Amino acid sequence: MHIQDLQEPELVEIEPVHNCNLRCLMCHVRDEKLTNTKLDISCFRHLNGIEGKWVLLGSGYEPFMHPDIVKIIQRLSELGANIDLTTNGTLLNPKTVSAITGANFKNVSFSVDGVSRKTYETIRLNACFDSTIENIANFRQQMKDCYCAINYTVSKINLNEVSDAVDFFEEKGFNHLGFISMVVRSESGDVKKLSTEKDLAEYVRQLDEAAQKIINGKYRITISSPLFLHNDYLSEKYKANLLDTTLKSNNEYAKVPFNPRNSFQTGSFAGMKIDCRSPFVFARILYDGTVLLCNKFDIGSIYQDSLRDIWYSGRANFVRRLIMENPRICKSCDYYRFCLRADELDYTKKETHYAENISGNDNPILIEGYKDYNIVLWQNKYYSIHRALGSIGIEMFLAEFNKVEGVVVASTIEESRKAIDEMIAKSTYPQPILVNTHKRHNIISFVDKYFAIPQSLGKIEVAQMGYHASIIKCDSINGLKELVDNKIKR
């Protein structure tokens, strides 16, 4: 497949809410300022093309913190989506489970890191072990046709319960138990102490013991860990029972999990220098309506345009081409390293245990505004970026933003100012073009956006277009006209 043959996304992830009821020791949420922003379910009218596709619901935050999560699940089921849900299970009370019993769940993963009250509640702050286990066990009983798995993040605190977890969750009828080594995402010394980086021998011993229980007892539950693939002792001893990183017994009811995230996004794609298909098959919708490509690049808003229009937009294809030309974007991406390529993680290497931001990936810094430009410092280079482009994230710098028309990179701030003066004098920066009018608004094309400017404003400077409160911007003309219509109705 080539980019010109692009199909609609095979996989869509929806993050319903920017909140979580727990503060787990190893989680990014612990140090994050949560906004409790909730996805407005009215956006589902724009979710065209997901019939029969896989939808990942929740992963970064707790989806059941959304007050309308039941309606979201029901609507996705009505649309024919295959739902893959991730939750901590603490809010799955019997009433909620009863309301979603008929949903089109294919996979449900519960994040549970321990099989004793002390261990679990030490790791998952604000959680109650007994009620959580009761909740997820009840869900398992009610959803017998759904593949139910446990995500077990391994740290120093719960490493000694790895083998016990197999017995615990086998008895409760779960299909799979995935052991994931914690990734250090904070500079905090307390967090770094939880890493299993120096406990590889005990980790192998626990997995060895767990594997023997499963095979000898013909357990139904399967388990997975990269160590089954990359540790010579484990891979050789259990090769007859291994499929890549997953170990299963000869029990006829034991099933290896289907992971849509990896299945759709890994593999070759024409023009890509790395075996990653994510930009061409996957879209992520955040709690504020932002649609991301490759789990990081902002390509539009589901409130303003349909998913189909955003997917095929000039902005999205621009990002795809940047990624195809710059493989270091993928190599520096934690999503690629720890999610899509999780099976390839080598726990003997230090970098496997640390997120990219901990290993020295600094953030861009706004130095000054000069005329119509922002001058931004990043990794000892100065970037001159026209203000009409609006907010710019670190991802664009990782994508070698200097290749974007009208953006100049320089070694000093003086060189940046000089380059800006030269661009203005030569009028080399792309100019706005009037392409249409609609209900007393001028529709302007500029870079890869369309802007609706009220005619009553008169002459507007280019730099104001990305920030003026009365100016609307969108990736498509039709979407822009709809936003203007809605604005007038209000």
PDB file of C-alpha atoms in Angstrom, residues 59 185 259 261-262 265-266 295 333-345:
ATOM      1  CA  SER A  59      -5.630   3.600  28.085  1.00  0.00           C
ATOM      2  CA  ARG A 185       8.603   8.323  33.722  1.00  0.00           C
ATOM      3  CA  ASN A 259      -3.811  -7.312  20.348  1.00  0.00           C
ATOM      4  CA  ARG A 261      -2.947  -2.128  18.749  1.00  0.00           C
ATOM      5  CA  ASN A 262       0.070  -4.159  17.656  1.00  0.00           C
ATOM      6  CA  GLN A 265       0.150  -0.780  13.584  1.00  0.00           C
ATOM      7  CA  THR A 266       3.277  -2.899  13.235  1.00  0.00           C
ATOM      8  CA  ASN A 295      -0.376   9.166  18.959  1.00  0.00           C
ATOM      9  CA  CYS A 333       8.707   7.840  20.387  1.00  0.00           C
ATOM     10  CA  ASP A 334       7.780   6.130  23.684  1.00  0.00           C
ATOM     11  CA  TYR A 335       4.543   4.867  22.130  1.00  0.00           C
ATOM     12  CA  TYR A 336       6.536   3.060  19.455  1.00  0.00           C
ATOM     13  CA  ARG A 337       9.162   1.771  21.908  1.00  0.00           C
ATOM     14  CA  PHE A 338       7.006   0.638  24.834  1.00  0.00           C
ATOM     15  CA  CYS A 339       3.637  -0.162  23.189  1.00  0.00           C
ATOM     16  CA  LEU A 340       4.008  -1.134  19.552  1.00  0.00           C
ATOM     17  CA  ARG A 341       7.393  -2.793  20.016  1.00  0.00           C
ATOM     18  CA  ALA A 342       6.790  -4.084  23.533  1.00  0.00           C
ATOM     19  CA  ASP A 343       7.656  -7.645  22.490  1.00  0.00           C
ATOM     20  CA  GLU A 344      11.139  -6.516  21.497  1.00  0.00           C
ATOM     21  CA  LEU A 345      12.029  -4.912  24.822  1.00  0.00           C
TER      22      LEU A 345
END
